[in-house]
Amino acid sequence: MTTTRGRVRVETSPKRVRNYVGGHVVADSRQPLLVWESPYYPTYYFPAADVDTSRLVATDEVRRSPSRGDAAVLDIVTERASVPAAAFHHAEPEIEELRDTYSFDWDSLDAWFEEDEQVYVHARSPYTRIDVLPSSRHVEVFIDDVKVADSQRPTLLFETGLQTRYYLPKTDVRMDLLTPTDLETACPYKGTASYYDVTIEDSTHENVVWWYPAPLEESMRIAGLVAFYNEKVHIVVDGEPESTE
């Protein structure tokens, strides 16, 4: 089932989805709804029958949305944890398919699972695809007119809606110019990335390089390779400057 109202898309997911607080399952559904509250990725909504409502405590707050309607804000309370304003009950929404459903603040909960795989950051969109392909293109990367990488064996990562990313073997990169930083970011499709600064003479370009030490299974081909922010460096592919548009 797929419906739309204005910019909000709603469809039923075939995945079993669970979330946890304090070791307790709060919601467990084999027919959750995917709702595009954001245009970039969906949010899970759960039918009331699939939610342990005994763990939800009403508050006086209301979350308002012009497209979805008002939602009552609830705390989640278990024997081991109490999480304020982490659940939302859509009793009489603007979108009929959301009637008597519950949604949750992703970051406030301890863990989310699609089937038996833990998912991070946000729900994965069924319309986002990751293709990781080995290539023989000649990729050169320049920062401040200094060539910091030169590879004829890149791995190209194509992700729906994003620029092509060029992942390069570290042996093809001026690792002497790179310094590890404390920054980490997470992606629901690729995993957790670590970062490097690039220092050229007295100029430091912060966190312009990243890599995935242990990427998720669908992105395993980029393990151990490094990528540069296309938007922050100058990349030449097969002798042609890459377009930044």
Coordinates of C-alpha atoms in Angstrom, one line a residue, residues 16-228:
R16 CA 9.7 -6.8 10.7
V17 CA 10.9 -3.7 12.8
R18 CA 11.6 -3.6 16.5
N19 CA 12.9 -0.9 18.9
Y20 CA 14.2 -1.2 22.4
V21 CA 14.5 1.0 25.5
G22 CA 16.3 -0.4 28.6
G23 CA 16.4 -3.8 27.2
H24 CA 12.6 -3.8 26.7
V25 CA 10.9 -4.1 23.3
V26 CA 8.6 -1.1 22.9
A27 CA 7.4 -1.7 19.4
D28 CA 7.5 -4.9 17.3
S29 CA 5.7 -4.9 14.0
R30 CA 5.6 -7.0 10.8
Q31 CA 3.6 -4.3 9.0
P32 CA 5.1 -0.9 10.1
L33 CA 4.4 2.1 8.0
L34 CA 7.1 4.1 6.3
V35 CA 6.2 7.8 6.4
W36 CA 8.4 10.4 4.7
E37 CA 8.3 13.2 7.3
S38 CA 11.6 14.3 5.7
P39 CA 12.0 14.2 1.9
Y40 CA 15.3 12.3 2.3
Y41 CA 14.4 9.3 4.4
P42 CA 11.3 7.8 6.1
T43 CA 10.2 7.4 9.7
Y44 CA 8.6 4.2 11.0
Y45 CA 5.0 4.4 12.3
F46 CA 3.7 1.4 14.3
P47 CA 0.0 0.2 14.6
A48 CA -1.2 0.5 18.1
A49 CA -1.6 -3.3 18.4
D50 CA 2.2 -3.7 17.9
V51 CA 3.2 -1.2 20.6
D52 CA 3.6 -2.0 24.3
T53 CA 1.5 1.0 25.4
S54 CA 1.9 0.0 29.1
R55 CA 5.4 1.5 28.8
L56 CA 4.1 4.8 27.5
V57 CA 3.2 7.7 29.9
A58 CA 1.1 10.6 28.7
T59 CA 2.4 14.2 29.0
D60 CA 0.7 17.5 28.4
E61 CA 2.7 18.1 25.2
V62 CA 1.4 18.0 21.7
R63 CA 3.6 17.8 18.5
R64 CA 1.9 19.7 15.7
S65 CA 2.4 19.0 12.0
P66 CA 0.4 20.8 9.2
S67 CA 0.6 17.7 7.0
R68 CA 0.1 15.0 9.6
G69 CA -1.9 16.6 12.3
D70 CA -1.4 16.8 16.1
A71 CA 0.3 13.9 18.0
A72 CA 0.3 13.4 21.7
V73 CA 3.8 13.3 23.2
L74 CA 4.6 10.4 25.6
D75 CA 7.4 9.4 27.8
I76 CA 8.8 5.8 27.7
V77 CA 9.3 4.2 31.0
T78 CA 10.7 0.7 31.7
E79 CA 12.2 -0.9 34.8
R80 CA 15.6 0.2 33.7
A81 CA 15.1 3.4 31.8
S82 CA 13.0 6.5 31.5
V83 CA 13.1 8.5 28.3
P84 CA 11.1 11.7 28.1
A85 CA 9.1 12.9 25.1
A86 CA 10.3 9.9 22.9
A87 CA 7.0 8.6 21.6
F88 CA 4.1 10.1 19.7
H89 CA 0.5 8.9 19.4
H90 CA -1.3 9.9 16.2
A91 CA -4.9 9.4 17.4
E92 CA -6.7 11.6 14.8
P93 CA -4.2 12.5 12.2
E94 CA -4.7 14.4 8.9
I95 CA -3.7 11.2 7.1
E96 CA -6.2 8.4 7.7
E97 CA -3.6 5.6 7.3
L98 CA -1.8 7.0 10.3
R99 CA -4.8 6.8 12.6
D100 CA -4.0 5.2 16.0
T101 CA -0.3 4.7 15.2
Y102 CA 2.8 5.5 17.2
S103 CA 6.1 6.9 16.1
F104 CA 9.3 7.3 18.1
D105 CA 12.2 9.7 18.3
W106 CA 15.0 7.5 16.7
D107 CA 17.9 8.9 18.7
S108 CA 16.1 8.6 22.1
L109 CA 15.8 4.8 21.9
D110 CA 18.6 2.4 22.6
A111 CA 18.4 0.3 19.4
W112 CA 16.4 -0.4 16.2
F113 CA 16.3 -3.6 14.2
E114 CA 15.0 -4.3 10.7
E115 CA 14.5 -8.1 10.9
D116 CA 17.5 -9.2 12.9
E117 CA 20.0 -6.5 11.7
Q118 CA 20.5 -3.4 13.8
V119 CA 20.0 -0.2 12.0
Y120 CA 21.6 3.1 12.8
V121 CA 20.9 6.9 12.3
H122 CA 17.4 6.5 10.7
A123 CA 15.2 4.1 8.9
R124 CA 16.5 2.9 5.5
S125 CA 14.6 4.0 2.5
P126 CA 13.6 1.3 0.0
Y127 CA 14.4 3.8 -2.7
T128 CA 18.0 4.4 -1.8
R129 CA 20.5 2.1 -3.5
I130 CA 24.2 1.6 -2.9
D131 CA 26.3 0.2 -5.8
V132 CA 30.0 -0.3 -5.1
L133 CA 32.0 -1.0 -8.2
P134 CA 35.7 -1.6 -8.9
S135 CA 37.0 0.7 -11.7
S136 CA 40.1 1.4 -13.8
R137 CA 39.4 5.1 -14.1
H138 CA 42.4 7.4 -13.3
V139 CA 41.5 9.5 -10.3
E140 CA 43.7 12.3 -9.1
V141 CA 42.9 14.5 -6.0
F142 CA 44.4 17.9 -5.5
I143 CA 44.3 20.2 -2.5
D144 CA 46.0 23.6 -2.7
D145 CA 47.4 22.5 -6.0
V146 CA 49.2 19.6 -4.3
K147 CA 48.4 16.1 -5.6
V148 CA 47.4 14.1 -2.5
A149 CA 46.1 11.0 -4.3
D150 CA 46.7 9.3 -7.6
S151 CA 45.0 6.0 -8.4
Q152 CA 44.1 3.9 -11.4
R153 CA 42.3 1.3 -9.2
P154 CA 39.5 3.3 -7.5
T155 CA 36.3 1.8 -6.1
L156 CA 33.3 3.9 -7.1
L157 CA 30.3 4.2 -4.7
F158 CA 27.0 5.2 -6.3
E159 CA 24.3 6.2 -3.8
T160 CA 20.9 7.4 -4.9
G161 CA 20.7 11.2 -4.9
L162 CA 24.4 11.8 -4.1
Q163 CA 27.6 12.5 -6.0
T164 CA 29.8 9.6 -7.0
R165 CA 32.3 9.0 -4.3
Y166 CA 35.8 7.7 -5.2
Y167 CA 37.3 5.3 -2.7
L168 CA 41.1 4.9 -3.1
P169 CA 43.6 2.4 -1.7
K170 CA 45.7 4.1 1.0
T171 CA 48.9 3.1 -0.9
D172 CA 47.7 5.5 -3.7
V173 CA 47.2 8.4 -1.2
R174 CA 49.8 10.8 0.4
M175 CA 49.1 9.3 3.9
D176 CA 52.0 11.4 5.2
L177 CA 49.8 14.5 4.8
L178 CA 46.8 12.9 6.7
T179 CA 46.2 13.0 10.4
P180 CA 43.5 11.0 12.1
T181 CA 40.8 13.0 14.0
D182 CA 38.3 12.2 16.6
L183 CA 35.3 12.7 14.3
E184 CA 33.0 9.8 13.6
T185 CA 29.8 9.8 11.6
A186 CA 27.3 7.0 10.9
C187 CA 25.3 6.0 7.8
P188 CA 22.5 3.5 7.8
Y189 CA 23.7 2.1 4.5
K190 CA 27.5 2.1 5.0
G191 CA 28.3 2.0 8.7
T192 CA 30.5 4.2 10.9
A193 CA 33.2 6.4 9.3
S194 CA 36.4 7.8 10.7
Y195 CA 38.1 10.9 9.5
Y196 CA 41.4 12.5 8.6
D197 CA 42.6 16.1 8.4
V198 CA 44.9 17.0 5.5
T199 CA 47.8 19.3 6.3
I200 CA 49.8 21.0 3.5
E201 CA 52.5 23.3 4.7
D202 CA 50.8 25.5 7.3
S203 CA 47.2 24.9 6.0
T204 CA 45.0 22.3 7.6
H205 CA 41.9 21.0 5.9
E206 CA 39.7 19.5 8.6
N207 CA 38.0 16.2 8.1
V208 CA 38.1 16.2 4.3
V209 CA 38.9 12.5 4.1
W210 CA 37.0 9.6 5.6
W211 CA 37.1 5.8 5.6
Y212 CA 35.1 2.9 6.9
P213 CA 37.1 0.4 9.0
A214 CA 34.2 -2.1 9.1
P215 CA 31.4 -1.1 6.8
L216 CA 28.1 -2.8 6.6
E217 CA 27.7 -5.9 4.4
E218 CA 26.3 -4.1 1.4
S219 CA 29.3 -1.7 1.3
M220 CA 32.0 -4.1 2.3
R221 CA 34.0 -3.3 -0.9
I222 CA 35.0 0.1 0.5
A223 CA 36.5 -1.4 3.7
G224 CA 39.9 0.2 4.3
L225 CA 39.7 2.6 1.4
V226 CA 39.7 6.4 1.8
A227 CA 37.5 9.0 0.1
F228 CA 37.8 12.7 -0.2

